[in-house]
């Protein structure tokens, strides 16, 4: 039997500002990556998302980012090892206050945006994040992009990991995601996208943008909840996975 | 045998900005109220203070405040019950990430500045803070100003409390502190200040600004670490307390 | 001939966060109150709105607020006279950098949210704002709620003012707006709302919530641009005003 | 007759946080680079510094930085051309509100920290800053590090410039400053430092860290006001310059 976790970024609203349809997407996923108030989110939003997750049995993980609300955490910042370690630690703890209050266990950590990109290939940044997690709670699972150094470093420190795959993104030969600016970066045909997912999950293979057949491990699939089109796509993924005998369940 | 806890606000530096002499005052206190990054402090500062506290056996508590770094959390903000509850929860969790990482238990919560003032007499604000603490960890101790409603509400919910007294402040007849703008608000004579402390601790009595003899309970004494004069005063307090048979120890 | 200015709050988006349909509402108004990056807005948003205003001949004013992005400037903060004065000065200058760059003159100042409410009746807060404006540029027009103290104080210092009226809000007997929580606060029937506007503009009269006929001066009418319904209402206002011989033009 | 402008970074305090001795250093300089509330400073601080500058006839310039108060604007951030342009524009305008209120003219712009470093050699960043200045006010002078691209680009757009030199820093062969981490980066001997300044001003020459004799242009000398030692050094510079016939005056 095959299985996959479906995760989505959530809790990205901030004060009067709304981003994403958390109330809808939470019906279709098994895991939520919740923003921690640095690049997005605030304590009111965190409380609401964690409460909804509790009600629906959705797992909650921390989605820490750079201290850059104006840039939504997507702008590269050059921070020291200790800054990254302590910033991640702070954000994990802040979110854990909500899961603990609702009698839940914080399940995982999935770095966001520019930090999330950098830690996939930068060993020092990955190490800083892994150290923060190890010192805080060795039971936390590290979500990393399939093939990335973050997974190796987390495993070398004895942490559990989950290899994340993407339905709508093309892969380079080294399993890094094709940059959004490059042609062919996005898999726009939904049926092709889903077939690629099924192949990644059942065969552990994906075809790169240059046509190479690559090994890939997929423990968790990233889906989006912005707008009706994204929601329809998630529903379609669920249907197809069920037909293909892929169970959708959290880790 | 009499005993008293000595607490001080710490971790109030922020980035390149330094406030307070944490490295010095930590040698003389038994408990630190650590800022959580909203009105003061940042993760680098929190990490350093918690590490120093660990090394010296000093207890650590959260010192949450309003989201107002520019006003150092001292300006009144009108927030909803849920906003206060979730803001406190967030800050407690953020600091707890550091104590947990260092194998320490977060000991207490002591609200800061304008929030700290408001929760002493405003039942709704006090309740919001107490709810945050109850849902997060019923073992946390609530620090409150002797005589204030925060203590009553915390105890009514089954939380442990510590009644805080002040060496350098005069009291009104209702045990509230004489506002700083009023004449006589500060006890400037150090010997008188210390004698008042000894009386509060050993006899449970204090003389108000109008001359009334009031009952007061003192579990923890607030001291300051800003500058050489403050440090000298703390050392003098320690000497006198020892002479008077008052043991200085954490709760 | 009667005339009225139509103003709307704009530039309230922030980074990845969108609020309001600036691109649409700007087609129907004569004046924009532009957020200045403290409670909403950022320099990228300010640049875009000012550029659009330039293209359409829409007047631009500053919409300063409290330093509270998380609360959208709607939460009461207790600030000193000098804090308010300097915060307003800062925000006016920041926005004026954009109008100046586009060869426009900053036209007016219209305080936002909790600051905007407080300055209508609090003489000290109103004075702080008026001082900031006087010292910066005596040609700036002060937008105030019809009947409020801000207008009196601005005029007493020799500033030009514009009395603002609301289509969708009921009035108390002292011309203050009926608080949103009270029944009857909002005028929900669009035809009644428009008839009230016409009467305010042509007769200088409005019926209060208790049924009293009050004198009111209307130089500028506040309209909203959030969502298709609000836009349809503005279009309807424009049609009716034209029928009624009320010219829509900026001050 | 030789002359030199003495400039210092000022207004870097923030709320309850104090950095620098503005009240002292302002007595010895001819020009102040004033932080604009993004990496340091706030409107209360800006008001105070501009008022002091007015009283002493000290020229005021904007010292814009990255939106990173926690990192004091010293951490590299990857921002777009338009982000930098609009962020600089915003900060210039914000400070200009204070100079205008005090009847002063904003004199110059001197980018701070990581932005200040990047714009010396990165043509795109330099262009973004120069565009912001050109569109806002073509009379503003651009302060740039002697030899850097920022000066060339500013001049190519018709802006006036001032070439900044440093008393306490060694130079590479390309006139860039020797990075602080490298040995020999700081000129620690005060007499040597001052002799180097005199040579730069009178002969237009400086000896690089490798021993090469380089051409250098010095219009303005950067001095520091942090602590008694820095102040004593500035006083010594003033004395020596007077002996050497170098007039200290603003541009």
mmCIF file of C-alpha atoms in Angstrom, chain C residues 7 22 24 53 92 125 164 171 198 236:
data_model
loop_
_atom_site.group_PDB
_atom_site.id
_atom_site.type_symbol
_atom_site.label_atom_id
_atom_site.label_comp_id
_atom_site.label_asym_id
_atom_site.label_seq_id
_atom_site.Cartn_x
_atom_site.Cartn_y
_atom_site.Cartn_z
ATOM 1 C CA UNK C 7 -12.469 60.711 -1.011
ATOM 2 C CA UNK C 22 -7.251 50.756 -5.501
ATOM 3 C CA UNK C 24 -10.941 50.415 -9.443
ATOM 4 C CA UNK C 53 -3.457 59.338 -8.787
ATOM 5 C CA UNK C 92 3.361 63.241 6.009
ATOM 6 C CA UNK C 125 -4.396 65.058 20.072
ATOM 7 C CA UNK C 164 -16.104 65.130 5.900
ATOM 8 C CA UNK C 171 -25.150 60.535 13.373
ATOM 9 C CA UNK C 198 -27.929 65.056 -1.117
ATOM 10 C CA UNK C 236 -24.752 55.071 -8.032
#
